[in-house]
mmCIF file with all atom_site columns, C-alpha atoms in Angstrom:
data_model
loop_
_atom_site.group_PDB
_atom_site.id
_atom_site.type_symbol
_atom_site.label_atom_id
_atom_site.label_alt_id
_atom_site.label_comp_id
_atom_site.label_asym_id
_atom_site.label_entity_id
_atom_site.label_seq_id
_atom_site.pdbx_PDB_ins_code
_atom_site.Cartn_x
_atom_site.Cartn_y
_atom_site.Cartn_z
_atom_site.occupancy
_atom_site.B_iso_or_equiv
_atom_site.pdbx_formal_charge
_atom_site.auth_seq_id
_atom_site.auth_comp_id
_atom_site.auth_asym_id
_atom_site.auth_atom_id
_atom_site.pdbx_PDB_model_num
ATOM 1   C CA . UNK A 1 1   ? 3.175   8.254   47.861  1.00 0.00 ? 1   UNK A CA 1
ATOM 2   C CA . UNK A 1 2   ? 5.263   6.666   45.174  1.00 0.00 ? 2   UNK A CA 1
ATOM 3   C CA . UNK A 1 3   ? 2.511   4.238   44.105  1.00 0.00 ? 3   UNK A CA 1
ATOM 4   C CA . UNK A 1 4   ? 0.187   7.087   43.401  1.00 0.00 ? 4   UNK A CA 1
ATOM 5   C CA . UNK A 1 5   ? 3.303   9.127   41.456  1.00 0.00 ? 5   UNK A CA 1
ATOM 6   C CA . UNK A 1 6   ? 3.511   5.450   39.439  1.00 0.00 ? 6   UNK A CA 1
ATOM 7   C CA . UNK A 1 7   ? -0.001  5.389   38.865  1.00 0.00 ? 7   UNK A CA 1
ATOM 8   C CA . UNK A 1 8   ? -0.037  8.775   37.471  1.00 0.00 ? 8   UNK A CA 1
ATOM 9   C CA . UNK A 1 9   ? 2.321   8.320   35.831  1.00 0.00 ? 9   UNK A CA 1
ATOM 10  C CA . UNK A 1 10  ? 1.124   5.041   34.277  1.00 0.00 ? 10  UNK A CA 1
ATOM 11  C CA . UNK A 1 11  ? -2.449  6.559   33.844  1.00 0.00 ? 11  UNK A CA 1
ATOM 12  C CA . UNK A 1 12  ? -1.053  9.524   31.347  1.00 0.00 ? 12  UNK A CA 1
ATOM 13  C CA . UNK A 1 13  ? 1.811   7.636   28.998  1.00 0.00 ? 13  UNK A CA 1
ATOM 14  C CA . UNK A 1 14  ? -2.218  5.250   28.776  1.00 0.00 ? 14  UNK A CA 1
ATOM 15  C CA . UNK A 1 15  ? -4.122  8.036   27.882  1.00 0.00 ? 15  UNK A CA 1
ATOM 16  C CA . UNK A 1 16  ? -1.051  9.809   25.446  1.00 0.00 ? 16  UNK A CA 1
ATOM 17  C CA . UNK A 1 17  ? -1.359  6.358   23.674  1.00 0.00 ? 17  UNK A CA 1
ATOM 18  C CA . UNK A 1 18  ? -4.562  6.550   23.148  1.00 0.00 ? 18  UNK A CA 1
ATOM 19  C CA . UNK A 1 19  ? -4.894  10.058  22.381  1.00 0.00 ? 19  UNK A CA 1
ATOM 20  C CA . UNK A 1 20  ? -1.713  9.729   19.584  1.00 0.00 ? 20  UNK A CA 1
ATOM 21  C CA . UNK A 1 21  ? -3.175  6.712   17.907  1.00 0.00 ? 21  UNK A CA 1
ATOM 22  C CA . UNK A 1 22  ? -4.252  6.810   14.345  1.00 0.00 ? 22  UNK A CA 1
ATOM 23  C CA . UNK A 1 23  ? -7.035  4.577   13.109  1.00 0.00 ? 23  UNK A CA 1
ATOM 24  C CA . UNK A 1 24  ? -7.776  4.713   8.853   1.00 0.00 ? 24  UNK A CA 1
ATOM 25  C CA . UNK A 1 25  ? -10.976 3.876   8.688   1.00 0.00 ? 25  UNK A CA 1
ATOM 26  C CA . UNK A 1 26  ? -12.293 1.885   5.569   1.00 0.00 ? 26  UNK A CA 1
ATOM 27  C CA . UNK A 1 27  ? -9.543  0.204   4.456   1.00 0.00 ? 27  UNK A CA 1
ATOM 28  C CA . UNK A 1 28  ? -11.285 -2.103  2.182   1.00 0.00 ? 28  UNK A CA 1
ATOM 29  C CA . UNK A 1 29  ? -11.966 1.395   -0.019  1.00 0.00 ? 29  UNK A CA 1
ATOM 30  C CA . UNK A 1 30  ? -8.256  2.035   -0.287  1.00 0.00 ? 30  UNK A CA 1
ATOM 31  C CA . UNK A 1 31  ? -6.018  1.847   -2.016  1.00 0.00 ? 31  UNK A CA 1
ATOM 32  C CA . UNK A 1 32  ? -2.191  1.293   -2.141  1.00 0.00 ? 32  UNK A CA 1
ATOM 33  C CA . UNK A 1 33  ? 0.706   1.314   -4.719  1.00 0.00 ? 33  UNK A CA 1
ATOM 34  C CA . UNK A 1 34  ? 3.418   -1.089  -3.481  1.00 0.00 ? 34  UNK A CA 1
ATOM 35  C CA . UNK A 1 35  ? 6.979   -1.565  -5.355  1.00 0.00 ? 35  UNK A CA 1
ATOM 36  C CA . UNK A 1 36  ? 9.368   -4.597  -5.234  1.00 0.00 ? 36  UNK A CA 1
ATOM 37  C CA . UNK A 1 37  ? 6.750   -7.444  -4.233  1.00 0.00 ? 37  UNK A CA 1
ATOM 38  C CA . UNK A 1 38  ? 8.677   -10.608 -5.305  1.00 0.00 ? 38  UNK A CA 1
ATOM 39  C CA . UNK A 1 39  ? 10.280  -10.988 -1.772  1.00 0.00 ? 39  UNK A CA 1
ATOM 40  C CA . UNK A 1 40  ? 11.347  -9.450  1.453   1.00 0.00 ? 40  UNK A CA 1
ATOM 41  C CA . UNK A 1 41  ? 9.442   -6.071  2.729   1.00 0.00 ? 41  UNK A CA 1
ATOM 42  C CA . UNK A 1 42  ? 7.361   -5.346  -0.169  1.00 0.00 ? 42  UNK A CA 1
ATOM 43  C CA . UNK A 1 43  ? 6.149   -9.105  -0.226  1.00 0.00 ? 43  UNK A CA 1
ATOM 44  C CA . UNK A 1 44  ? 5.602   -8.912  3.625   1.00 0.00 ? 44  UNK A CA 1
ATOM 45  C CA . UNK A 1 45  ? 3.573   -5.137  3.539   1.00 0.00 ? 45  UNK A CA 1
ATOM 46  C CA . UNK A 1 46  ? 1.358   -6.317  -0.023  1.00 0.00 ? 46  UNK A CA 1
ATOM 47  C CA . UNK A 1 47  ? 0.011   -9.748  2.021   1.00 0.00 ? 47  UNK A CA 1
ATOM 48  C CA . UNK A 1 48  ? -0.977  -7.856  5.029   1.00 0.00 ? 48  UNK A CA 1
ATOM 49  C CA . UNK A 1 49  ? -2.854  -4.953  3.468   1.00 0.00 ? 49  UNK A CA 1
ATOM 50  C CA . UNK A 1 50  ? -4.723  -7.405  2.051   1.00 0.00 ? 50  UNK A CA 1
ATOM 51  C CA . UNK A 1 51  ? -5.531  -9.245  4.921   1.00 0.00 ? 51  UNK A CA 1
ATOM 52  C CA . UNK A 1 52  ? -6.793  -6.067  6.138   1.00 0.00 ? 52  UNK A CA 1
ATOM 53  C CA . UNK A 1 53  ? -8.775  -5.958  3.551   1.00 0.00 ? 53  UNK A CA 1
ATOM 54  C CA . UNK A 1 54  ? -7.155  -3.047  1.950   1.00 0.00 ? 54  UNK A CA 1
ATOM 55  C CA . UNK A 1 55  ? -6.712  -3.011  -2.619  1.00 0.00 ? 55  UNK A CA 1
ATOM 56  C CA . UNK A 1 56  ? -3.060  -3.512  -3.573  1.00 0.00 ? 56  UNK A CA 1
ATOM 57  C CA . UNK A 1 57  ? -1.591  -2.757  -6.308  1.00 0.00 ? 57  UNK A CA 1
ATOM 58  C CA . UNK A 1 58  ? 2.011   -4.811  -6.118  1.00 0.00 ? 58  UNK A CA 1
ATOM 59  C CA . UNK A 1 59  ? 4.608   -3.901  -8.513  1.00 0.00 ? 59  UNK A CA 1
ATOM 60  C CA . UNK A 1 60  ? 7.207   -7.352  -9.345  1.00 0.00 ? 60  UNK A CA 1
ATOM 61  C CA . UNK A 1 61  ? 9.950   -7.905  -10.715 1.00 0.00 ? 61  UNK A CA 1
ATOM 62  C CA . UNK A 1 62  ? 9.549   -11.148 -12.556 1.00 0.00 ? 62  UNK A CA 1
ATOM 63  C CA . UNK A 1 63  ? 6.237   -13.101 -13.412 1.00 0.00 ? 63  UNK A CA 1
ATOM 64  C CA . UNK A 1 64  ? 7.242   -15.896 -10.583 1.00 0.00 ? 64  UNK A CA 1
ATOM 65  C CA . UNK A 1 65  ? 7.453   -13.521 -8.070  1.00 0.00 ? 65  UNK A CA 1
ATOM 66  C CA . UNK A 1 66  ? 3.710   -11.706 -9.124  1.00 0.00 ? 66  UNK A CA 1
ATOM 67  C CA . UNK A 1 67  ? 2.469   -15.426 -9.331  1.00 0.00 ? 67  UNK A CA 1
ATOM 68  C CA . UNK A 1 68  ? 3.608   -16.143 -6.259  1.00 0.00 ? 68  UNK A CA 1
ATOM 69  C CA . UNK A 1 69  ? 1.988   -13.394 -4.447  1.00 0.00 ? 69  UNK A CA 1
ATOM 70  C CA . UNK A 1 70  ? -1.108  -13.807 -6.654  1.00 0.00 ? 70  UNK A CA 1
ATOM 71  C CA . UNK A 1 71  ? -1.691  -17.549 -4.906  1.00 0.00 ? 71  UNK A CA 1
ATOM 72  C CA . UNK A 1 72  ? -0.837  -16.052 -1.570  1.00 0.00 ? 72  UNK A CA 1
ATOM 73  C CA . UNK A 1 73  ? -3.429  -13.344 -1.526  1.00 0.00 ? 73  UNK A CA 1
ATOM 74  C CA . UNK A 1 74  ? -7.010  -12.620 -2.439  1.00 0.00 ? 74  UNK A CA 1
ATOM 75  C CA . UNK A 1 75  ? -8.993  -11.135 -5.739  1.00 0.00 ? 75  UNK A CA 1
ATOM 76  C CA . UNK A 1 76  ? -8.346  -7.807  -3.855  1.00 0.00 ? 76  UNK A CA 1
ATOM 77  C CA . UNK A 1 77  ? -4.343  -7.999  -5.083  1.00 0.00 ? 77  UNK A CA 1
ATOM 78  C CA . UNK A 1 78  ? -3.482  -7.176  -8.598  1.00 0.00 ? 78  UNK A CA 1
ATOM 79  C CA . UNK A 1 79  ? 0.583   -7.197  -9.898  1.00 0.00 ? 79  UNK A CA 1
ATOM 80  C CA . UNK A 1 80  ? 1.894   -5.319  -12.663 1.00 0.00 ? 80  UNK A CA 1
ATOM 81  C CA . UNK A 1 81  ? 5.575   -6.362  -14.114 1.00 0.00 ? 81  UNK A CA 1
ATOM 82  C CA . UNK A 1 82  ? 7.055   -3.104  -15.087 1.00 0.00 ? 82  UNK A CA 1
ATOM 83  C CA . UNK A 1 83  ? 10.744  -2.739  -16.550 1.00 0.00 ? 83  UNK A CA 1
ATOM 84  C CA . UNK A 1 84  ? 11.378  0.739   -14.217 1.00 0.00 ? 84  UNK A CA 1
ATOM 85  C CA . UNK A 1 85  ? 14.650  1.302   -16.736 1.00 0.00 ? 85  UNK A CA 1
ATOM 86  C CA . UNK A 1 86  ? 12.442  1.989   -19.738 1.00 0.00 ? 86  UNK A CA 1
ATOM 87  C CA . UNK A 1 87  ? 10.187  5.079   -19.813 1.00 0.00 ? 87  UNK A CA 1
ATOM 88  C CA . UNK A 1 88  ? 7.760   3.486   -21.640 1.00 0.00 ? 88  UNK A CA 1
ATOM 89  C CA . UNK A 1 89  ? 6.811   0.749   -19.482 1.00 0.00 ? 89  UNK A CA 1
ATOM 90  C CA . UNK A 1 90  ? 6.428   3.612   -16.432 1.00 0.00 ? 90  UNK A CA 1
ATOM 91  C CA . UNK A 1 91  ? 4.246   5.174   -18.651 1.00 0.00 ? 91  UNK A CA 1
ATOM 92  C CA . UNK A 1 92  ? 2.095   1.687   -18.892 1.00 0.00 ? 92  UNK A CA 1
ATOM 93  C CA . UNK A 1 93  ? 2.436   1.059   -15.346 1.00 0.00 ? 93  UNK A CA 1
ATOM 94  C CA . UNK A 1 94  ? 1.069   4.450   -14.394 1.00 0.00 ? 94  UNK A CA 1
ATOM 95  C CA . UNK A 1 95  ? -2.095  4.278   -16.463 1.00 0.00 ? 95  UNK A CA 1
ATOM 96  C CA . UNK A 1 96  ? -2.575  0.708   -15.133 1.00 0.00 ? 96  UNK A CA 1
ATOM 97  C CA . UNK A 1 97  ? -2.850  2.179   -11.732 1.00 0.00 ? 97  UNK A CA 1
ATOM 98  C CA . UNK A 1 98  ? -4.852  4.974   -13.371 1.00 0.00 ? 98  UNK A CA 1
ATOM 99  C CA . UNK A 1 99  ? -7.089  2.859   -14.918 1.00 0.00 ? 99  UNK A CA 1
ATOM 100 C CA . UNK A 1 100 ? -7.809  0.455   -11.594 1.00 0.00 ? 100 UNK A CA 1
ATOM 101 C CA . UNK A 1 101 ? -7.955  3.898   -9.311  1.00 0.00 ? 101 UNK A CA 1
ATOM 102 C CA . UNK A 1 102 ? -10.011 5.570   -11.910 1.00 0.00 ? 102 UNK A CA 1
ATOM 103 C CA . UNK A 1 103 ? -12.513 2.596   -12.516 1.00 0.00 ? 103 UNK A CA 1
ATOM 104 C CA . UNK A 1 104 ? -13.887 2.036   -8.811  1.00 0.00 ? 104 UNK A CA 1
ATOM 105 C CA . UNK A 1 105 ? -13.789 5.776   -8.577  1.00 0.00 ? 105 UNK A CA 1
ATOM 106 C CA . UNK A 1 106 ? -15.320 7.467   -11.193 1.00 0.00 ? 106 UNK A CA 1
ATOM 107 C CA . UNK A 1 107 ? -15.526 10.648  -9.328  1.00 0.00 ? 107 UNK A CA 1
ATOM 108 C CA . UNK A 1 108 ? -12.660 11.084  -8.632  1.00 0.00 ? 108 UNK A CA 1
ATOM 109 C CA . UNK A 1 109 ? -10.273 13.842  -10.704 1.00 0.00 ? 109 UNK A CA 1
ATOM 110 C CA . UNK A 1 110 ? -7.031  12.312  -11.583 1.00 0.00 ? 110 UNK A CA 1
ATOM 111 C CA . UNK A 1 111 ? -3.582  14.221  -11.830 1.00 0.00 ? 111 UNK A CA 1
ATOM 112 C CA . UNK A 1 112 ? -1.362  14.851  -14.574 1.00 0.00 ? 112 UNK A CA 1
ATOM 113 C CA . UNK A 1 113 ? 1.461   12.782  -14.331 1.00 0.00 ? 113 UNK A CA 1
ATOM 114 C CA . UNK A 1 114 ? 4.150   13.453  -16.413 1.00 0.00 ? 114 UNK A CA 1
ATOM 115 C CA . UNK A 1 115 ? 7.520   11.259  -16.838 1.00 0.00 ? 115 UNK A CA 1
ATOM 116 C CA . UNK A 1 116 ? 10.273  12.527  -18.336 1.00 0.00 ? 116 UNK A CA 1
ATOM 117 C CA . UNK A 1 117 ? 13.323  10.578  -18.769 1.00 0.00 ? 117 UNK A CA 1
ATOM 118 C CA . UNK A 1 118 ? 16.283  11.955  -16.019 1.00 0.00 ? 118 UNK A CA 1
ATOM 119 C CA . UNK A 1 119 ? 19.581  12.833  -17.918 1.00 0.00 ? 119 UNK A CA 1
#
């Protein structure tokens, strides 16, 4: 009796998990904005996306840090240096992304992104 109540048991948390699983299919068409790629989580999360096979865009803090990454990962990685306490160099770093997103999908309808400085 209790072996079948474990087995049922068993049987639906197997089929919940299977059910409640999410699978993104074609990652090697995505893409993905990462911050703070020099070290620790960002680092970690940029080289497996692209292992996956997934585009990253990594965001660093200093040019070591990009080059680093750069000669850890494949062609599919790209690293942009901004400065995030000057507007300007937002500004740059969004229509770098634009420009990447933009150029492998030309269909695509990009939104207005506005930045304004916070006072």
């Amino acid at each position: 009796m209790w072996l079948y109540l474990l087995a049922l048991v068993g049987l639906w948390n197997l089929l919940r998990l299977f059910r409640e699983r999410k699978v993104v299919s074609h990652l090697q068409d995505k893409y993905v904005f990462i911050t703070g790629c020099d070290s620790g989580f960002g680092n970690l999360l940029a080289r497996q996306l692209d292992r996956r096979g997934m585009r990253v865009l990594a965001a660093c803090l200093t040019e070591k840090g990009a080059e680093q990454l750069r000669s850890k990962t494949s062609d599919r990685l790209e690293t942009v240096i901004p400065d995030v306490t000057k507007t300007e160099s937002i500004v740059a770093a969004t229509q770098w992304v634009k420009e990447r997103f933009l150029s492998s999908f030309p269909l695509a309808s990009p939104t207005r992104a506005t930045c304004s400085p916070c006072f």
